[in-house]
CSV table of C-alpha atoms in Angstrom, one decimal:
chain,number,residue,atom,x,y,z
A,94,MET,CA,16.1,1.2,-32.3
A,95,ILE,CA,17.7,0.6,-35.7
A,96,TYR,CA,20.5,2.9,-36.6
A,97,LEU,CA,21.9,3.2,-40.2
A,98,TYR,CA,25.3,4.5,-41.1
A,99,SER,CA,26.5,4.9,-44.6
A,100,LYS,CA,29.0,7.3,-46.1
A,101,GLU,CA,27.1,7.2,-49.4
A,102,LYS,CA,23.4,8.2,-49.7
A,103,LYS,CA,21.4,5.1,-50.6
A,104,GLU,CA,17.8,3.8,-50.5
A,105,VAL,CA,17.4,1.0,-47.9
A,106,LYS,CA,14.6,-1.5,-47.3
A,107,ILE,CA,14.3,-3.0,-43.8
A,108,THR,CA,12.0,-5.8,-43.0
A,109,ILE,CA,11.3,-7.6,-39.7
A,110,ASN,CA,11.0,-11.4,-39.9
A,111,LYS,CA,8.2,-11.9,-37.4
A,112,VAL,CA,5.8,-9.0,-37.7
A,113,ASP,CA,3.1,-10.7,-35.6
A,114,ILE,CA,5.2,-10.1,-32.4
A,115,ILE,CA,5.7,-6.3,-33.0
A,116,ILE,CA,4.2,-4.4,-30.0
A,117,GLN,CA,5.0,-0.8,-31.2
A,118,SER,CA,6.9,0.8,-34.0
A,119,TYR,CA,7.7,4.3,-35.3
A,120,PRO,CA,7.3,5.2,-38.0
A,121,GLU,CA,4.5,2.7,-38.3
A,122,TYR,CA,5.7,-0.7,-39.6
A,123,MET,CA,3.5,-1.8,-42.5
A,124,ASN,CA,5.4,-4.1,-44.9
A,125,GLY,CA,8.8,-2.8,-43.9
A,126,TRP,CA,10.5,0.5,-43.9
A,127,THR,CA,12.0,2.1,-47.0
A,128,VAL,CA,14.4,4.9,-46.1
A,129,ASN,CA,17.2,7.0,-47.6
A,130,THR,CA,20.4,7.4,-45.7
A,131,LEU,CA,21.5,11.0,-45.1
A,132,ASP,CA,24.4,12.9,-43.5
A,133,GLY,CA,24.1,14.3,-40.0
A,134,CYS,CA,22.3,13.5,-36.8
A,135,TYR,CA,19.0,12.8,-38.5
A,136,ASN,CA,20.5,10.5,-41.0
A,137,ILE,CA,17.4,8.6,-42.1
A,138,LEU,CA,14.7,9.9,-44.3
A,139,ASP,CA,11.5,7.7,-44.2
A,140,VAL,CA,10.2,7.6,-47.8
A,141,GLU,CA,6.6,6.9,-46.7
A,142,SER,CA,6.2,9.9,-44.3
A,143,ASP,CA,9.0,12.1,-45.6
A,144,LYS,CA,10.2,12.5,-42.0
A,145,LYS,CA,13.9,12.9,-41.0
A,146,LEU,CA,14.7,10.4,-38.2
A,147,SER,CA,17.7,9.5,-36.1
A,148,ALA,CA,16.6,5.8,-35.9
A,149,LEU,CA,13.7,3.5,-36.6
A,150,TYR,CA,11.9,2.1,-33.5
A,151,TYR,CA,10.2,-1.2,-32.9
A,152,ASP,CA,9.5,-3.3,-29.8
A,153,THR,CA,8.7,-7.0,-29.9
A,154,LEU,CA,7.6,-9.8,-27.6
A,155,LEU,CA,10.3,-12.2,-26.3
A,156,LEU,CA,9.5,-15.7,-27.6
A,157,GLU,CA,12.0,-17.7,-25.5
A,158,ILE,CA,14.8,-17.3,-23.0
A,159,PRO,CA,18.3,-17.9,-24.4
A,160,ARG,CA,20.2,-20.7,-22.6
A,161,ASN,CA,23.0,-18.5,-21.4
A,162,PHE,CA,20.7,-16.0,-19.8
A,163,ILE,CA,20.2,-18.2,-16.7
A,164,THR,CA,23.9,-18.4,-15.8
A,165,HIS,CA,25.6,-15.4,-17.5
A,166,GLY,CA,25.4,-11.6,-17.2
A,167,TYR,CA,25.6,-9.1,-14.4
A,168,ASN,CA,23.9,-8.4,-11.1
A,169,VAL,CA,23.6,-4.7,-11.0
A,170,GLU,CA,22.4,-2.6,-8.0
A,171,ARG,CA,19.9,0.1,-8.7
A,172,ASP,CA,22.3,3.0,-7.9
A,173,ASP,CA,24.8,1.6,-10.3
A,174,ILE,CA,22.5,1.1,-13.3
A,175,LEU,CA,23.3,4.4,-15.2
A,176,GLU,CA,27.1,4.0,-14.9
A,177,PHE,CA,26.9,0.3,-15.7
A,178,LEU,CA,24.8,0.9,-18.9
A,179,ASP,CA,27.0,3.7,-20.1
A,180,SER,CA,30.1,1.6,-19.6
A,181,LYS,CA,28.9,-1.7,-21.1
A,182,LEU,CA,27.2,0.0,-24.1
A,183,LYS,CA,30.5,1.9,-24.7
A,184,THR,CA,32.4,-1.4,-24.5
A,185,LEU,CA,30.1,-2.8,-27.2
A,186,GLY,CA,31.0,0.2,-29.4
A,187,LEU,CA,27.8,2.3,-29.2
A,188,ASN,CA,28.4,6.0,-29.7
A,189,HIS,CA,27.4,8.7,-27.3
A,190,TYR,CA,24.0,9.3,-29.0
A,191,GLU,CA,23.1,5.6,-29.2
A,192,ARG,CA,24.0,5.1,-25.5
A,193,ASN,CA,22.0,8.1,-24.5
A,194,GLN,CA,18.9,7.0,-26.4
A,195,PHE,CA,19.1,3.5,-25.0
A,196,ILE,CA,19.5,4.7,-21.5
A,197,VAL,CA,16.8,7.3,-21.7
A,198,ASN,CA,14.4,4.6,-23.1
A,199,TRP,CA,15.2,1.9,-20.5
A,200,VAL,CA,16.5,3.4,-17.3
A,201,LYS,CA,13.1,3.8,-15.6
A,202,VAL,CA,12.2,0.2,-15.9
A,203,LEU,CA,15.7,-1.0,-15.1
A,204,MET,CA,15.7,0.9,-11.9
A,205,GLU,CA,12.5,-0.5,-10.6
A,206,ASN,CA,14.3,-3.2,-8.6
A,207,ASP,CA,17.0,-3.1,-5.9
A,208,TYR,CA,19.0,-5.5,-8.0
A,209,THR,CA,18.7,-6.4,-11.7
A,210,HIS,CA,20.2,-9.3,-13.6
A,211,ILE,CA,21.3,-7.9,-17.0
A,212,TYR,CA,22.4,-10.0,-19.9
A,213,PHE,CA,23.5,-8.8,-23.4
A,214,GLU,CA,22.6,-11.2,-26.2
A,215,THR,CA,24.6,-10.4,-29.3
A,216,ASP,CA,24.4,-13.6,-31.3
A,217,GLN,CA,22.2,-12.8,-34.3
A,218,GLU,CA,20.9,-16.4,-34.7
A,219,VAL,CA,19.8,-16.5,-31.1
A,220,ILE,CA,18.1,-13.0,-31.4
A,221,SER,CA,16.3,-14.2,-34.5
A,222,ARG,CA,14.9,-17.1,-32.6
A,223,ILE,CA,14.0,-15.4,-29.3
A,224,THR,CA,12.6,-12.2,-30.8
A,225,THR,CA,13.0,-11.4,-34.5
A,226,GLY,CA,15.6,-11.0,-37.1
A,227,ILE,CA,15.8,-8.1,-39.5
A,228,GLU,CA,16.6,-8.1,-43.2
A,229,VAL,CA,18.3,-5.1,-44.9
A,230,VAL,CA,18.5,-4.5,-48.6
A,231,PRO,CA,21.1,-3.7,-49.9
A,232,LYS,CA,23.0,-6.0,-47.6
A,233,PRO,CA,25.1,-3.9,-45.1
A,234,ASP,CA,28.8,-4.5,-44.6
A,235,LYS,CA,28.0,-4.9,-40.9
A,236,LEU,CA,24.7,-5.8,-39.2
A,237,TYR,CA,24.6,-6.0,-35.4
A,238,GLN,CA,21.7,-7.0,-33.3
A,239,ILE,CA,22.0,-6.5,-29.5
A,240,ARG,CA,19.3,-7.4,-27.0
A,241,LEU,CA,19.6,-6.5,-23.4
A,242,LEU,CA,17.6,-9.0,-21.4
A,243,PHE,CA,16.8,-8.3,-17.7
A,244,GLU,CA,14.9,-9.5,-14.7
A,245,PRO,CA,14.8,-8.7,-11.0
A,246,CYS,CA,17.3,-10.6,-8.9
A,247,ASP,CA,18.6,-10.9,-5.3
A,248,ARG,CA,21.7,-9.2,-4.0
A,249,ASP,CA,23.5,-12.5,-3.6
A,250,ASP,CA,22.7,-13.9,-7.1
A,251,THR,CA,25.9,-14.5,-9.1
A,252,TYR,CA,26.4,-14.9,-12.8
A,253,THR,CA,29.3,-15.7,-15.1
A,254,GLU,CA,30.4,-12.3,-16.4
A,255,GLN,CA,30.0,-11.9,-20.2
A,256,LYS,CA,32.8,-11.0,-22.6
A,257,LEU,CA,31.5,-8.1,-24.7
A,258,ASP,CA,33.1,-7.4,-28.1
A,259,MET,CA,33.3,-4.0,-29.7
A,260,LEU,CA,31.4,-3.4,-33.0
A,261,ASP,CA,33.3,-2.9,-36.2
A,262,ARG,CA,31.7,0.1,-37.9
A,263,SER,CA,33.5,0.0,-41.2
A,264,GLY,CA,31.4,0.4,-44.3
A,265,PHE,CA,27.6,0.5,-44.4
A,266,THR,CA,26.6,-0.5,-40.8
A,267,VAL,CA,23.3,-1.2,-39.3
A,268,ILE,CA,22.9,-1.5,-35.5
A,269,ASP,CA,19.7,-2.8,-34.0
A,270,ILE,CA,19.5,-2.5,-30.2
A,271,ASN,CA,16.6,-3.2,-27.9
A,272,ALA,CA,15.7,-4.7,-24.6
A,273,ASN,CA,13.2,-7.2,-23.1
A,274,THR,CA,12.2,-8.0,-19.6
A,275,VAL,CA,12.4,-11.7,-18.8
A,276,ASP,CA,10.0,-13.6,-16.5
A,277,ILE,CA,11.2,-17.1,-15.9
A,278,LYS,CA,7.6,-18.2,-15.2
A,279,GLY,CA,6.4,-16.5,-18.4
A,280,ILE,CA,7.8,-14.6,-21.3
A,281,HIS,CA,6.8,-11.0,-22.2
């Protein structure tokens, strides 16, 4: 999900660097999205479809596993997933609406296992390598990409807890948050 926040109305062009790994998108991703920022909950107007949206959606393949994924993150029990996600996404600085949308989209798959290893990748260079980067014109004051990576794990698995930093939402801000399942034997 890509969220755009601007106090001024502006036309924005968003492109995804590796279009060949896109699984789904809404509105349909052709050669990028051209949108106008608006006020209110539905703060994006897609120029192509003339639809008011709260976010742009795309899902991609995972191309590689980041090095820190193996040793860092959290071991979360199924019954704790909802509270965990709300708490950590709030720590990252996501607002209520963004947290709700992310949880609604991912809770079912995250609760399929008794225990789940969850890791938040927030380094934009790493995200650009393991999935895709995005380009935004005009350049935003703040661009954040967050990927929640997860895999089933055992109750006794331990990981070094991550330090999560809160987003600075000053100025024209773009937040791109998504998730990918990780299979150490294969990536998907």
